[in-house]
């Protein structure tokens, strides 16, 4: 007898739906088990083969656990906000909510045909106010918090009003500290190290105080270099850009500095590393995570500028971070990232046109492309620094192989012992000074992790390990900088210039952001006449009429 799967499947799927077979109530007499799938983005094309590939596996596991007596929660939802729906709305004039609802219905029909055991009463849609109320709540929590560094990294915190360290702490406690002690003995995560007294803090007006607090908030507003697509009117992630064009639409994308909301994820870098040891993951995945976090022990060095009095603001030095302070005698040039604030300051009048042409040439390249591409490009800034250990002048260049997000966006180049510095030096005919006895740098750089130092003044004759320790001590004793730990992990940028996404729960007063009261959440999307940026470049939300917040 032929198995009529269409009739049988239809019959039982209707039964499961009518009788809510997979609805889950809280049952204290059963052990609980949670099976969570990655929520799909509901596009017009419907499910692709990758969706059921994962969903079927988790569905089998959920059924297995249910049959073993567990109270299984197995929900489904939709990552329903996004640029594609907004672009379709721009093209057709339909509201993104309409097309998103249509796409969700198509996904639901397809998943029902497969017969997944989801509890649809717990469906999640990220575009619904009852959902994003809680993402807005989380944002307010982060905006109203700062991060106290744990005791192991503290250099002496003085008197504080809370014993909680190594975690987010209410910003009100930081304000209380400022009112008593200013910035003295404060060991916290911050954008830049500030120094002020309690009297100075009290003398500042509200706007100035809010500007200072932005330096410490976990969710903070800052000017950041981003992938900007003019035609799409939005910032794009690296994986949304290829060869200087947007994946969606093929529009030009350039590097642009814009004010963006960011999360101070970097403050948690050491905790993330430490807590890797507490979770049951494979060693290979843990190692991948360690590399992603990228802990580097080294030194922050202040490199003095030659003829600094001629520079804007009388700036007399460039700060660099290096994991190898022992190689400082081999520094023959410096390199700035194109986004570095030093570029405008250090570019001389004679080199201005050449530098601007170079910046224009490389602004379409994403950081991912810059890391992967080994092509050598760069331009001389016209300025020189002074090697602090031997007094020799060294030229300062600009090149896109240096990234703004790691360290200070400026490096001291040691071409004999770094492959990218070596390629740059060869290309522009810059000096290469070997620092390890017996190494040959005629054809390539030498990875100097072992050996005896030479051409290195007071470090000569030491092993590399000994030289690193001695160089750190020398730098601190001679006030050339300080020993420091850096992380590759960067603060997460999550600002949004598009319309189809949850609004930030923020209002502005005197140009400064303030958090909406939690009682007033959610702040819902306003209606707009178009889903395009305004004529003066504001995001589509700038088109909203009478969209104001009444402070109570």
XYZ file of N, CA and C in Angstrom, residues 354-491:
414
model
N 49.866 65.430 -1.749
C 50.189 64.016 -1.950
C 49.485 63.144 -0.912
N 49.451 63.614 0.349
C 48.781 62.854 1.401
C 47.279 62.792 1.142
N 46.670 63.912 0.769
C 45.230 63.931 0.503
C 44.870 63.021 -0.667
N 45.704 63.014 -1.686
C 45.457 62.118 -2.830
C 45.502 60.657 -2.398
N 46.447 60.339 -1.502
C 46.554 58.961 -1.017
C 45.334 58.582 -0.182
N 44.910 59.478 0.696
C 43.738 59.203 1.530
C 42.499 58.990 0.668
N 42.366 59.757 -0.389
C 41.236 59.602 -1.299
C 41.307 58.258 -2.018
N 42.512 57.854 -2.348
C 42.729 56.600 -3.090
C 42.352 55.368 -2.275
N 42.624 55.379 -0.970
C 42.425 54.158 -0.170
C 41.157 54.176 0.678
N 40.352 55.229 0.617
C 39.219 55.322 1.529
C 38.108 54.327 1.221
N 38.156 53.674 0.050
C 37.134 52.680 -0.285
C 37.481 51.278 0.221
N 38.657 51.135 0.806
C 39.098 49.810 1.250
C 38.667 49.559 2.697
N 38.024 48.412 2.943
C 37.632 48.050 4.304
C 38.859 47.539 5.059
N 38.735 47.456 6.392
C 39.846 46.943 7.192
C 40.166 45.501 6.821
N 39.126 44.717 6.547
C 39.353 43.318 6.181
C 40.198 43.224 4.910
N 39.901 44.060 3.923
C 40.672 44.063 2.676
C 42.100 44.526 2.934
N 42.255 45.492 3.817
C 43.593 46.013 4.110
C 44.455 44.974 4.807
N 43.835 44.165 5.666
C 44.580 43.113 6.367
C 45.002 42.019 5.399
N 44.091 41.659 4.489
C 44.348 40.538 3.582
C 45.302 40.899 2.456
N 45.243 42.138 1.987
C 46.024 42.559 0.821
C 47.445 42.922 1.244
N 48.435 42.291 0.627
C 49.837 42.547 0.972
C 50.486 43.569 0.043
N 49.695 44.218 -0.786
C 50.238 45.242 -1.674
C 50.736 46.423 -0.841
N 51.927 46.933 -1.159
C 52.535 48.012 -0.390
C 52.135 49.366 -0.972
N 51.521 50.193 -0.147
C 51.196 51.566 -0.534
C 51.481 52.477 0.645
N 51.745 53.743 0.378
C 51.992 54.683 1.461
C 52.449 56.025 0.933
N 52.534 56.997 1.840
C 52.962 58.338 1.461
C 53.684 58.971 2.646
N 54.703 59.753 2.369
C 55.484 60.427 3.407
C 54.707 61.650 3.895
N 54.625 61.806 5.215
C 53.873 62.931 5.791
C 54.642 64.246 5.724
N 55.955 64.145 5.565
C 56.801 65.332 5.583
C 57.416 65.604 6.945
N 56.965 64.889 7.980
C 57.447 65.113 9.341
C 58.394 64.013 9.797
N 59.124 64.324 10.863
C 60.080 63.378 11.430
C 59.875 63.268 12.946
N 60.157 62.090 13.470
C 60.207 61.881 14.916
C 61.656 61.611 15.296
N 61.887 61.462 16.597
C 63.236 61.197 17.093
C 63.213 59.895 17.883
N 64.051 58.946 17.481
C 64.149 57.700 18.238
C 64.651 58.031 19.640
N 63.863 57.754 20.687
C 64.219 58.230 22.038
C 65.442 57.556 22.648
N 65.902 56.436 22.078
C 67.055 55.768 22.688
C 68.377 56.072 21.980
N 68.314 56.609 20.753
C 69.585 56.927 20.084
C 69.600 58.318 19.455
N 68.490 59.053 19.534
C 68.448 60.430 19.047
C 68.381 60.596 17.544
N 68.249 59.498 16.792
C 68.218 59.610 15.339
C 66.830 60.022 14.845
N 66.817 60.912 13.828
C 65.541 61.313 13.245
C 65.011 60.200 12.335
N 63.694 59.965 12.427
C 63.073 58.919 11.620
C 61.840 59.502 10.923
N 61.666 59.207 9.631
C 60.543 59.778 8.880
C 59.214 59.158 9.311
N 58.142 59.938 9.216
C 56.796 59.474 9.565
C 55.979 59.340 8.288
N 55.509 58.114 8.024
C 54.757 57.810 6.813
C 53.279 57.549 7.166
N 52.467 57.498 6.138
C 51.063 57.122 6.275
C 50.829 55.919 5.376
N 50.216 54.843 5.918
C 49.951 53.659 5.103
C 48.736 52.916 5.632
N 48.000 52.284 4.714
C 46.780 51.585 5.130
C 47.049 50.200 5.702
N 48.313 49.777 5.819
C 48.542 48.505 6.503
C 48.518 48.669 8.020
N 48.488 49.905 8.487
C 48.310 50.190 9.908
C 46.834 50.547 10.127
N 46.209 49.919 11.130
C 44.796 50.114 11.403
C 44.600 51.023 12.613
N 43.549 51.829 12.561
C 43.306 52.798 13.628
C 42.814 52.143 14.910
N 42.150 50.998 14.790
C 41.466 50.418 15.941
C 42.351 49.683 16.917
N 43.577 49.361 16.544
C 44.449 48.610 17.446
C 45.582 49.504 17.922
N 45.854 49.472 19.223
C 46.895 50.331 19.765
C 46.482 51.786 19.631
N 47.361 52.609 19.095
C 47.083 54.040 18.969
C 46.886 54.477 17.523
N 46.939 53.529 16.582
C 46.840 53.896 15.172
C 48.147 54.424 14.625
N 49.222 54.231 15.375
C 50.564 54.617 14.933
C 51.533 53.530 15.383
N 52.522 53.228 14.563
C 53.502 52.199 14.931
C 54.922 52.714 14.753
N 55.823 52.145 15.533
C 57.246 52.305 15.281
C 57.656 51.105 14.432
N 58.159 51.350 13.248
C 58.443 50.277 12.301
C 59.845 49.723 12.504
N 59.913 48.387 12.636
C 61.192 47.675 12.804
C 61.305 46.711 11.629
N 61.740 47.176 10.465
C 61.674 46.356 9.242
C 62.494 45.075 9.272
N 63.556 45.033 10.063
C 64.369 43.816 10.099
C 63.619 42.645 10.717
N 62.596 42.931 11.529
C 61.965 41.858 12.297
C 60.437 41.880 12.240
N 59.882 42.478 11.195
C 58.439 42.447 10.949
C 58.223 42.411 9.439
N 57.439 41.447 8.970
C 57.323 41.221 7.529
C 56.685 42.395 6.791
N 55.663 43.008 7.363
C 55.010 44.116 6.666
C 55.878 45.379 6.699
N 56.539 45.609 7.837
C 57.493 46.722 7.895
C 58.628 46.504 6.900
N 59.065 45.262 6.776
C 60.157 44.917 5.856
C 59.753 45.215 4.409
N 58.558 44.767 4.023
C 58.084 45.006 2.651
C 57.966 46.500 2.377
N 57.504 47.256 3.382
C 57.361 48.709 3.221
C 58.730 49.362 3.056
N 59.685 48.962 3.898
C 61.032 49.531 3.828
C 61.700 49.225 2.490
N 61.553 47.997 1.997
C 62.124 47.622 0.708
C 61.511 48.450 -0.422
N 60.184 48.618 -0.354
C 59.458 49.334 -1.414
C 59.883 50.798 -1.487
N 60.091 51.422 -0.320
C 60.405 52.854 -0.289
C 61.883 53.123 0.041
N 62.694 52.084 -0.003
C 64.139 52.208 0.173
C 64.502 52.865 1.514
N 63.933 52.323 2.585
C 64.199 52.815 3.934
C 65.181 51.880 4.633
N 65.944 52.387 5.614
C 66.983 51.568 6.272
C 66.398 50.351 6.998
N 67.187 49.262 7.000
C 66.818 48.035 7.704
C 67.988 47.650 8.600
N 67.787 47.666 9.926
C 68.864 47.409 10.880
C 68.595 46.097 11.605
N 69.376 45.042 11.364
C 69.179 43.766 12.070
C 69.601 43.891 13.533
N 68.845 43.215 14.417
C 69.091 43.340 15.849
C 69.470 42.025 16.523
N 69.469 40.934 15.766
C 69.791 39.616 16.327
C 71.060 39.083 15.669
N 71.976 38.634 16.487
C 73.245 38.111 15.956
C 72.995 36.946 15.002
N 73.654 37.002 13.834
C 73.584 35.909 12.873
C 72.386 35.912 11.953
N 71.431 36.840 12.141
C 70.239 36.830 11.270
C 70.560 37.450 9.914
N 69.906 36.958 8.873
C 70.096 37.441 7.505
C 68.799 38.106 7.049
N 68.851 39.417 6.814
C 67.650 40.154 6.393
C 67.793 40.686 4.969
N 68.622 40.039 4.194
C 68.796 40.471 2.798
C 67.555 40.207 1.960
N 66.830 39.123 2.252
C 65.689 38.747 1.420
C 64.349 38.796 2.160
N 64.364 38.686 3.478
C 63.129 38.727 4.248
C 63.433 39.104 5.687
N 62.380 39.456 6.427
C 62.558 39.824 7.825
C 62.841 38.573 8.654
N 63.370 38.783 9.852
C 63.705 37.681 10.743
C 62.801 37.762 11.971
N 62.047 36.704 12.226
C 61.137 36.659 13.360
C 61.961 36.530 14.639
N 62.144 37.660 15.313
C 63.123 37.731 16.397
C 62.553 37.324 17.746
N 62.200 36.055 17.905
C 61.713 35.586 19.205
C 62.817 34.922 20.020
N 63.958 34.722 19.408
C 65.086 34.057 20.067
C 66.382 34.654 19.546
N 67.433 34.518 20.338
C 68.738 34.970 19.872
C 69.358 35.994 20.807
N 70.525 36.481 20.411
C 71.293 37.449 21.200
C 71.235 38.804 20.506
N 70.987 39.870 21.282
C 70.798 41.204 20.738
C 72.111 41.823 20.264
N 72.017 42.591 19.182
C 73.142 43.389 18.693
C 72.581 44.708 18.138
N 73.448 45.651 17.833
C 73.047 46.973 17.314
C 71.991 47.613 18.207
N 72.045 47.330 19.510
C 70.967 47.734 20.413
C 71.449 48.400 21.687
N 72.594 49.095 21.635
C 73.051 49.864 22.787
C 73.132 49.041 24.053
N 72.431 49.482 25.103
C 72.515 48.827 26.415
C 71.884 47.433 26.435
N 71.225 47.037 25.334
C 70.630 45.700 25.262
C 71.569 44.674 24.609
N 72.657 45.125 24.054
C 73.582 44.216 23.375
C 74.033 43.085 24.306
N 74.047 41.857 23.766
C 74.504 40.700 24.512
C 73.409 39.994 25.297
N 72.251 40.626 25.430
C 71.142 39.996 26.140
C 70.356 39.070 25.208
N 69.708 38.075 25.780
C 68.776 37.288 24.982
C 67.535 38.137 24.713
N 66.728 37.714 23.745
C 65.511 38.464 23.424
C 64.618 38.597 24.659
N 64.437 37.496 25.382
C 63.594 37.519 26.572
C 64.138 38.497 27.607
N 65.437 38.487 27.831
C 66.068 39.410 28.783
C 65.935 40.849 28.305
N 66.078 41.046 26.985
C 66.028 42.391 26.417
C 64.627 42.996 26.548
N 63.593 42.188 26.370
C 62.216 42.686 26.509
C 62.003 43.209 27.925
N 62.412 42.424 28.920
C 62.259 42.824 30.324
C 63.063 44.089 30.618
N 64.309 44.135 30.150
C 65.179 45.286 30.411
C 64.652 46.540 29.726
N 64.157 46.387 28.498
C 63.631 47.540 27.756
C 62.402 48.120 28.454
N 61.530 47.268 28.968
C 60.349 47.757 29.692
C 60.774 48.562 30.918
N 61.740 48.023 31.658
C 62.220 48.726 32.857
C 62.833 50.069 32.481
N 63.605 50.092 31.389
C 64.258 51.329 30.939
C 63.212 52.378 30.556
N 62.186 51.946 29.838
C 61.141 52.868 29.382
C 60.435 53.525 30.569
N 60.104 52.743 31.596
C 59.413 53.308 32.750
C 60.349 54.154 33.609
N 61.589 53.681 33.810
C 62.538 54.429 34.643
C 62.883 55.775 34.027
N 62.927 55.834 32.697
C 63.295 57.078 32.006
C 62.074 57.859 31.526
N 60.899 57.433 31.992
C 59.646 58.120 31.693
C 59.417 58.299 30.185
N 59.765 57.260 29.433
C 59.505 57.260 27.987
C 58.123 56.688 27.676
N 57.462 56.142 28.683
C 56.159 55.517 28.477
C 55.834 54.639 29.659
N 55.022 53.606 29.416
C 54.631 52.714 30.503
C 54.349 51.319 29.959
N 54.518 50.331 30.822
C 54.176 48.950 30.477
C 52.659 48.843 30.412
N 52.165 48.131 29.401
C 50.722 48.109 29.182
C 50.297 46.804 28.533
N 49.041 46.415 28.789
C 48.427 45.275 28.114
C 47.406 45.803 27.122
N 47.442 45.326 25.894
C 46.489 45.714 24.866
C 45.710 44.496 24.410
N 44.559 44.741 23.795
C 43.723 43.664 23.276
C 43.307 43.988 21.849
N 43.243 42.957 21.027
C 42.769 43.134 19.662
C 41.255 43.388 19.638
N 40.563 42.843 20.619
C 39.118 43.013 20.714
C 38.768 44.497 20.753
N 37.837 44.898 19.900
C 37.473 46.311 19.811
C 36.068 46.541 20.325
N 35.800 47.784 20.640
C 34.445 48.139 21.038
C 33.506 47.945 19.852
